[in-house]
Structures are given as structure tokens and as C-alpha cells.
PDB file of C-alpha atoms in Angstrom:
ATOM      1  CA  ASN A   1       0.000   0.000   0.000  1.00 55.00           C
ATOM      2  CA  ASN A   2       2.939   2.308   0.727  1.00 52.00           C
ATOM      3  CA  ASN A   3       4.220   1.611  -2.813  1.00 52.00           C
ATOM      4  CA  ASN A   4       0.875   2.742  -4.240  1.00 51.00           C
ATOM      5  CA  ASN A   5       1.126   6.016  -2.292  1.00 51.00           C
ATOM      6  CA  ASN A   6       4.678   6.544  -3.555  1.00 50.00           C
ATOM      7  CA  ASN A   7       3.576   5.883  -7.150  1.00 48.00           C
ATOM      8  CA  THR A   8       0.644   8.250  -6.744  1.00 48.00           C
ATOM      9  CA  ASN A   9       2.923  10.946  -5.303  1.00 50.00           C
ATOM     10  CA  THR A  10       5.425  10.443  -8.145  1.00 48.00           C
ATOM     11  CA  ASN A  11       2.624  10.660 -10.735  1.00 49.00           C
ATOM     12  CA  ASN A  12       1.222  13.792  -9.077  1.00 54.00           C
ATOM     13  CA  THR A  13       4.705  15.328  -8.993  1.00 55.00           C
ATOM     14  CA  ASN A  14       5.184  14.533 -12.699  1.00 55.00           C
ATOM     15  CA  THR A  15       1.735  15.913 -13.529  1.00 58.00           C
ATOM     16  CA  ASP A  16       2.396  19.078 -11.505  1.00 65.00           C
ATOM     17  CA  SER A  17       5.776  19.464 -13.187  1.00 59.00           C
ATOM     18  CA  ILE A  18       4.184  19.050 -16.615  1.00 55.00           C
ATOM     19  CA  ARG A  19       1.459  21.601 -15.799  1.00 60.00           C
ATOM     20  CA  GLU A  20       4.100  24.027 -14.541  1.00 64.00           C
ATOM     21  CA  ALA A  21       6.133  23.483 -17.703  1.00 56.00           C
ATOM     22  CA  GLU A  22       3.049  23.990 -19.902  1.00 55.00           C
ATOM     23  CA  THR A  23       2.306  27.295 -18.158  1.00 59.00           C
ATOM     24  CA  GLU A  24       5.913  28.403 -18.537  1.00 59.00           C
ATOM     25  CA  MET A  25       5.923  27.383 -22.203  1.00 53.00           C
ATOM     26  CA  SER A  26       2.674  29.258 -22.809  1.00 56.00           C
ATOM     27  CA  VAL A  27       4.211  32.467 -21.428  1.00 56.00           C
ATOM     28  CA  ARG A  28       7.435  31.960 -23.397  1.00 56.00           C
ATOM     29  CA  TYR A  29       5.437  31.103 -26.519  1.00 52.00           C
ATOM     30  CA  ASN A  30       3.429  34.330 -26.267  1.00 55.00           C
ATOM     31  CA  ASN A  31       6.657  36.292 -25.748  1.00 55.00           C
ATOM     32  CA  VAL A  32       8.234  34.711 -28.839  1.00 50.00           C
ATOM     33  CA  CYS A  33       5.081  35.303 -30.889  1.00 50.00           C
ATOM     34  CA  SER A  34       4.945  38.965 -29.924  1.00 51.00           C
ATOM     35  CA  GLN A  35       8.524  39.493 -31.150  1.00 48.00           C
ATOM     36  CA  LEU A  36       8.173  37.836 -34.536  1.00 46.00           C
ATOM     37  CA  PRO A  37       8.324  40.113 -37.573  1.00 45.00           C
ATOM     38  CA  TRP A  38       5.314  38.424 -39.172  1.00 43.00           C
ATOM     39  CA  PRO A  39       2.606  38.153 -36.481  1.00 41.00           C
ATOM     40  CA  ARG A  40      -0.326  38.189 -38.921  1.00 42.00           C
ATOM     41  CA  HIS A  41       1.212  35.285 -40.791  1.00 46.00           C
ATOM     42  CA  PHE A  42       1.848  33.556 -37.470  1.00 44.00           C
ATOM     43  CA  GLU A  43      -1.773  33.821 -36.418  1.00 45.00           C
ATOM     44  CA  ARG A  44      -3.177  32.355 -39.615  1.00 45.00           C
ATOM     45  CA  CYS A  45      -0.813  29.387 -39.861  1.00 49.00           C
ATOM     46  CA  ALA A  46      -1.848  26.363 -37.872  1.00 52.00           C
ATOM     47  CA  TYR A  47       1.621  24.815 -38.152  1.00 56.00           C
ATOM     48  CA  ILE A  48       3.863  27.575 -36.806  1.00 56.00           C
ATOM     49  CA  GLY A  49       2.418  27.754 -33.304  1.00 58.00           C
ATOM     50  CA  PRO A  50       2.960  24.062 -32.569  1.00 60.00           C
ATOM     51  CA  THR A  51       6.419  24.195 -34.137  1.00 62.00           C
ATOM     52  CA  VAL A  52       7.575  27.141 -32.016  1.00 61.00           C
ATOM     53  CA  LEU A  53       5.983  25.637 -28.927  1.00 60.00           C
ATOM     54  CA  THR A  54       7.830  22.359 -29.463  1.00 61.00           C
ATOM     55  CA  TRP A  55      11.097  24.244 -29.973  1.00 62.00           C
ATOM     56  CA  LEU A  56      10.544  25.941 -26.608  1.00 62.00           C
ATOM     57  CA  TRP A  57       9.705  22.581 -25.016  1.00 62.00           C
ATOM     58  CA  LYS A  58      12.937  21.109 -26.396  1.00 65.00           C
ATOM     59  CA  GLN A  59      14.946  23.943 -24.873  1.00 64.00           C
ATOM     60  CA  ARG A  60      13.362  23.382 -21.486  1.00 63.00           C
ATOM     61  CA  ALA A  61      13.647  19.588 -21.689  1.00 65.00           C
ATOM     62  CA  GLU A  62      17.420  19.758 -22.046  1.00 70.00           C
ATOM     63  CA  ASN A  63      17.614  20.542 -18.319  1.00 71.00           C
ATOM     64  CA  GLU A  64      15.200  17.823 -17.210  1.00 70.00           C
ATOM     65  CA  PRO A  65      15.964  14.295 -15.973  1.00 73.00           C
ATOM     66  CA  ALA A  66      16.067  11.641 -18.728  1.00 72.00           C
ATOM     67  CA  GLU A  67      12.649  10.165 -17.831  1.00 73.00           C
ATOM     68  CA  GLN A  68      10.929  13.518 -18.064  1.00 69.00           C
ATOM     69  CA  ARG A  69      12.841  14.405 -21.260  1.00 66.00           C
ATOM     70  CA  THR A  70      11.480  11.240 -22.887  1.00 73.00           C
ATOM     71  CA  GLU A  71       7.943  12.231 -21.905  1.00 72.00           C
ATOM     72  CA  VAL A  72       8.443  15.753 -23.295  1.00 67.00           C
ATOM     73  CA  GLU A  73       9.927  14.390 -26.520  1.00 70.00           C
ATOM     74  CA  ALA A  74       6.879  12.128 -26.969  1.00 74.00           C
ATOM     75  CA  ARG A  75       4.570  15.142 -26.524  1.00 72.00           C
ATOM     76  CA  ILE A  76       6.644  17.137 -28.997  1.00 70.00           C
ATOM     77  CA  ALA A  77       6.391  14.395 -31.610  1.00 74.00           C
ATOM     78  CA  ASP A  78       2.606  14.219 -31.114  1.00 75.00           C
ATOM     79  CA  VAL A  79       2.231  17.989 -31.542  1.00 72.00           C
ATOM     80  CA  LEU A  80       4.425  18.056 -34.641  1.00 74.00           C
ATOM     81  CA  ARG A  81       2.572  15.113 -36.206  1.00 78.00           C
ATOM     82  CA  ALA A  82      -0.753  16.817 -35.539  1.00 77.00           C
ATOM     83  CA  ALA A  83       0.480  20.030 -37.212  1.00 78.00           C
ATOM     84  CA  LEU A  84       1.894  18.233 -40.273  1.00 83.00           C
ATOM     85  CA  PRO A  85      -1.281  18.305 -42.437  1.00 85.00           C
ATOM     86  CA  ALA A  86      -1.621  22.081 -41.989  1.00 81.00           C
ATOM     87  CA  LEU A  87       2.071  22.534 -42.749  1.00 83.00           C
ATOM     88  CA  GLU A  88       1.839  20.440 -45.918  1.00 89.00           C
ATOM     89  CA  ARG A  89      -1.320  22.284 -47.031  1.00 87.00           C
ATOM     90  CA  GLU A  90       0.275  25.715 -46.551  1.00 85.00           C
ATOM     91  CA  ALA A  91       3.460  24.564 -48.326  1.00 89.00           C
ATOM     92  CA  ALA A  92       1.428  23.222 -51.252  1.00 92.00           C
ATOM     93  CA  GLU A  93      -0.261  26.632 -51.500  1.00 89.00           C
ATOM     94  CA  GLY A  94       3.184  28.229 -51.934  1.00 90.00           C
ATOM     95  CA  ASP A  95       3.719  29.698 -48.466  1.00 86.00           C
ATOM     96  CA  ALA A  96       7.513  30.200 -48.276  1.00 87.00           C
ATOM     97  CA  ILE A  97       7.685  29.877 -44.493  1.00 84.00           C
ATOM     98  CA  ALA A  98       5.680  26.647 -44.564  1.00 85.00           C
ATOM     99  CA  ILE A  99       7.935  25.309 -47.324  1.00 91.00           C
ATOM    100  CA  ASP A 100      10.961  26.225 -45.179  1.00 89.00           C
ATOM    101  CA  TRP A 101       9.575  24.461 -42.072  1.00 86.00           C
ATOM    102  CA  LEU A 102       8.679  21.389 -44.131  1.00 90.00           C
ATOM    103  CA  ALA A 103      12.191  21.364 -45.619  1.00 93.00           C
ATOM    104  CA  TRP A 104      13.652  21.418 -42.133  1.00 88.00           C
ATOM    105  CA  ARG A 105      11.473  18.465 -41.141  1.00 88.00           C
ATOM    106  CA  TYR A 106      12.600  16.392 -44.121  1.00 92.00           C
ATOM    107  CA  CYS A 107      16.259  17.271 -43.602  1.00 91.00           C
ATOM    108  CA  ASN A 108      16.064  16.246 -39.942  1.00 86.00           C
ATOM    109  CA  GLY A 109      13.505  13.429 -40.102  1.00 87.00           C
ATOM    110  CA  GLU A 110      11.204  15.298 -37.727  1.00 81.00           C
ATOM    111  CA  THR A 111       7.895  13.295 -37.816  1.00 82.00           C
ATOM    112  CA  VAL A 112       8.511  12.470 -41.502  1.00 89.00           C
ATOM    113  CA  PRO A 113      11.005  10.057 -43.034  1.00 92.00           C
ATOM    114  CA  GLN A 114      14.395  11.758 -43.278  1.00 94.00           C
ATOM    115  CA  ASP A 115      14.996  12.746 -46.888  1.00 96.00           C
ATOM    116  CA  PRO A 116      17.873  15.230 -47.365  1.00 95.00           C
ATOM    117  CA  ALA A 117      17.264  15.495 -51.126  1.00 96.00           C
ATOM    118  CA  ARG A 118      13.604  16.424 -50.660  1.00 96.00           C
ATOM    119  CA  GLY A 119      14.526  18.792 -47.829  1.00 95.00           C
ATOM    120  CA  ALA A 120      17.178  20.480 -49.997  1.00 96.00           C
ATOM    121  CA  ALA A 121      14.706  20.862 -52.877  1.00 96.00           C
ATOM    122  CA  LEU A 122      12.148  22.420 -50.521  1.00 96.00           C
ATOM    123  CA  PHE A 123      14.750  24.769 -49.012  1.00 95.00           C
ATOM    124  CA  GLU A 124      15.686  25.870 -52.536  1.00 97.00           C
ATOM    125  CA  LEU A 125      12.017  26.471 -53.348  1.00 96.00           C
ATOM    126  CA  ALA A 126      11.601  28.614 -50.211  1.00 94.00           C
ATOM    127  CA  ALA A 127      14.856  30.401 -51.062  1.00 96.00           C
ATOM    128  CA  ASN A 128      13.541  31.200 -54.531  1.00 96.00           C
ATOM    129  CA  HIS A 129      10.466  32.700 -52.841  1.00 94.00           C
ATOM    130  CA  GLY A 130      12.884  35.172 -51.211  1.00 93.00           C
ATOM    131  CA  LEU A 131      13.135  33.769 -47.678  1.00 91.00           C
ATOM    132  CA  ALA A 132      16.593  34.785 -46.376  1.00 92.00           C
ATOM    133  CA  TRP A 133      17.060  31.881 -43.944  1.00 91.00           C
ATOM    134  CA  ALA A 134      16.128  29.408 -46.663  1.00 93.00           C
ATOM    135  CA  GLN A 135      18.655  31.100 -48.934  1.00 95.00           C
ATOM    136  CA  LEU A 136      21.340  30.610 -46.287  1.00 94.00           C
ATOM    137  CA  TRP A 137      20.390  26.975 -45.654  1.00 94.00           C
ATOM    138  CA  THR A 138      20.278  26.295 -49.396  1.00 97.00           C
ATOM    139  CA  GLY A 139      23.751  27.788 -49.642  1.00 97.00           C
ATOM    140  CA  HIS A 140      24.905  25.478 -46.849  1.00 96.00           C
ATOM    141  CA  ARG A 141      23.442  22.471 -48.636  1.00 96.00           C
ATOM    142  CA  PHE A 142      25.256  23.327 -51.868  1.00 97.00           C
ATOM    143  CA  ARG A 143      28.461  24.057 -49.948  1.00 97.00           C
ATOM    144  CA  ASP A 144      28.327  20.755 -48.039  1.00 96.00           C
ATOM    145  CA  GLY A 145      26.714  18.575 -50.703  1.00 95.00           C
ATOM    146  CA  ASN A 146      23.902  17.730 -48.289  1.00 93.00           C
ATOM    147  CA  GLY A 147      20.915  16.496 -50.303  1.00 94.00           C
ATOM    148  CA  VAL A 148      22.385  17.990 -53.499  1.00 96.00           C
ATOM    149  CA  HIS A 149      25.655  17.720 -55.392  1.00 96.00           C
ATOM    150  CA  ALA A 150      28.185  20.150 -53.945  1.00 96.00           C
ATOM    151  CA  ASN A 151      28.292  23.288 -56.077  1.00 97.00           C
ATOM    152  CA  MET A 152      30.289  26.228 -54.763  1.00 97.00           C
ATOM    153  CA  ASP A 153      28.911  28.683 -57.341  1.00 97.00           C
ATOM    154  CA  SER A 154      25.361  27.895 -56.193  1.00 97.00           C
ATOM    155  CA  ALA A 155      26.437  28.040 -52.529  1.00 97.00           C
ATOM    156  CA  VAL A 156      27.900  31.518 -53.035  1.00 98.00           C
ATOM    157  CA  MET A 157      24.861  32.689 -55.009  1.00 98.00           C
ATOM    158  CA  PHE A 158      22.321  31.619 -52.367  1.00 97.00           C
ATOM    159  CA  MET A 159      24.392  32.902 -49.462  1.00 97.00           C
ATOM    160  CA  GLN A 160      24.836  36.235 -51.245  1.00 98.00           C
ATOM    161  CA  ARG A 161      21.058  36.509 -51.644  1.00 97.00           C
ATOM    162  CA  ALA A 162      20.686  36.066 -47.880  1.00 95.00           C
ATOM    163  CA  VAL A 163      23.431  38.632 -47.256  1.00 96.00           C
ATOM    164  CA  ASP A 164      21.633  41.077 -49.554  1.00 97.00           C
ATOM    165  CA  GLN A 165      18.626  40.794 -47.227  1.00 93.00           C
ATOM    166  CA  GLY A 166      20.758  41.604 -44.173  1.00 93.00           C
ATOM    167  CA  ASN A 167      21.292  38.098 -42.774  1.00 91.00           C
ATOM    168  CA  GLU A 168      24.416  38.463 -40.607  1.00 92.00           C
ATOM    169  CA  GLU A 169      25.046  34.737 -40.269  1.00 93.00           C
ATOM    170  CA  ALA A 170      25.025  34.479 -44.064  1.00 94.00           C
ATOM    171  CA  ALA A 171      27.566  37.301 -44.266  1.00 95.00           C
ATOM    172  CA  SER A 172      29.898  35.474 -41.904  1.00 95.00           C
ATOM    173  CA  ASP A 173      29.420  32.095 -43.629  1.00 96.00           C
ATOM    174  CA  LEU A 174      29.871  33.615 -47.077  1.00 97.00           C
ATOM    175  CA  SER A 175      33.068  35.358 -46.001  1.00 97.00           C
ATOM    176  CA  GLU A 176      34.453  32.058 -44.682  1.00 97.00           C
ATOM    177  CA  LEU A 177      33.444  30.219 -47.861  1.00 97.00           C
ATOM    178  CA  ARG A 178      35.040  32.823 -50.113  1.00 97.00           C
ATOM    179  CA  GLU A 179      38.262  32.662 -48.095  1.00 96.00           C
ATOM    180  CA  LYS A 180      38.290  28.870 -48.320  1.00 95.00           C
ATOM    181  CA  LEU A 181      37.715  29.014 -52.091  1.00 95.00           C
ATOM    182  CA  ARG A 182      40.468  31.632 -52.452  1.00 96.00           C
ATOM    183  CA  GLN A 183      42.908  29.408 -50.552  1.00 94.00           C
ATOM    184  CA  GLN A 184      41.974  26.396 -52.673  1.00 92.00           C
ATOM    185  CA  GLN A 185      42.502  28.416 -55.835  1.00 92.00           C
ATOM    186  CA  GLN A 186      45.943  29.562 -54.652  1.00 94.00           C
ATOM    187  CA  GLN A 187      46.978  25.966 -53.975  1.00 93.00           C
ATOM    188  CA  GLN A 188      46.196  24.937 -57.551  1.00 88.00           C
TER     189      GLN A 188
END
């Protein structure tokens, strides 16, 4: 009987911890949403909310004990799977941000079978819609040959597009790539 009480207390503690985490994530989620540059887009897209919320959950779960992390990861997977139809619908309608999120999922195998080639093609599509982060990630894929054949000219082109939109990480990565290419050229 004492074991039953201990199990009940452990379950209540886990439930309380989960409720506390959900409240914290709700506050953090609202803070993130309020700072995004595209709040109207955010509100109309059924897939972005769950995706950001799961990202926040993942950040918090990194500090949790392994058992609780597993529980959080299972919840994350459920939320992402539930949001997948909306994400695919928005991507099919040409929404660049949805295409970008879907590309990320295929590149990482997040609730879909991992498919770097499909992810790279989707990133390139989002990049061609003018999304700076997708331009950077497409540049990375061409630079590294991840899901596509390595092509330094394409890597430079896509990274430059992201730089032209003010992406500082792209500027840094492009500078490094150009230096590497310059060094390789000098060695030849």
C-alpha cells in the first residue's frame, strides 16, 4: 500500500511538473510570438504555433531528468505530427515559411522520413520565394553537398542573396566560404 502512495505521489509530482512546464511554455510562446516580424502570418498558420511551442519545449527539456525528457519528446512528436497536415497544405499553397519548415522536417527526419534530397529541394524552393534563412540553408546544402551535389557557385549565389537581405550569419558564412575558395585556388 505504501508503494501505491509513492507511485501516486510520483505521478502527481510529474503531472504538476508538466502543468508548470506547460504554463511556462505558454508564457514563453506568447513572448516569442509577440517578437516575430510576421505576427499576422503567425496567427493564420496552424503549423507555426505548434512548431515554435515544441522548440521551446525542447529547450526546457534539455535541463530535465532523462525520464521527463522522454515524456516531453513524446509530446513534442505528437504535436508536430498533428500540425503536419496544416504545414503540408500551406506549403502546397506556396507559403515560403511553410515550405521552409517542411524542408527542415525532411532534412532532420522530424515526424517524416528523413529525406535530405527532398529537404534540400524544398529549401531551394523557399529560397527562390525570397526567404533569407532558406537562402542561407540552401547555400549550406550546396556548400556541403547535403541532399544535393556540392556546387560552390550555387552556394555563393544563395548565401549572397541572404546577405543582400541583411542576414548576418550568411555574411559570416559567405566570407568564410570565399576565403576557403580563395585558398583552394591559390593551392592549384
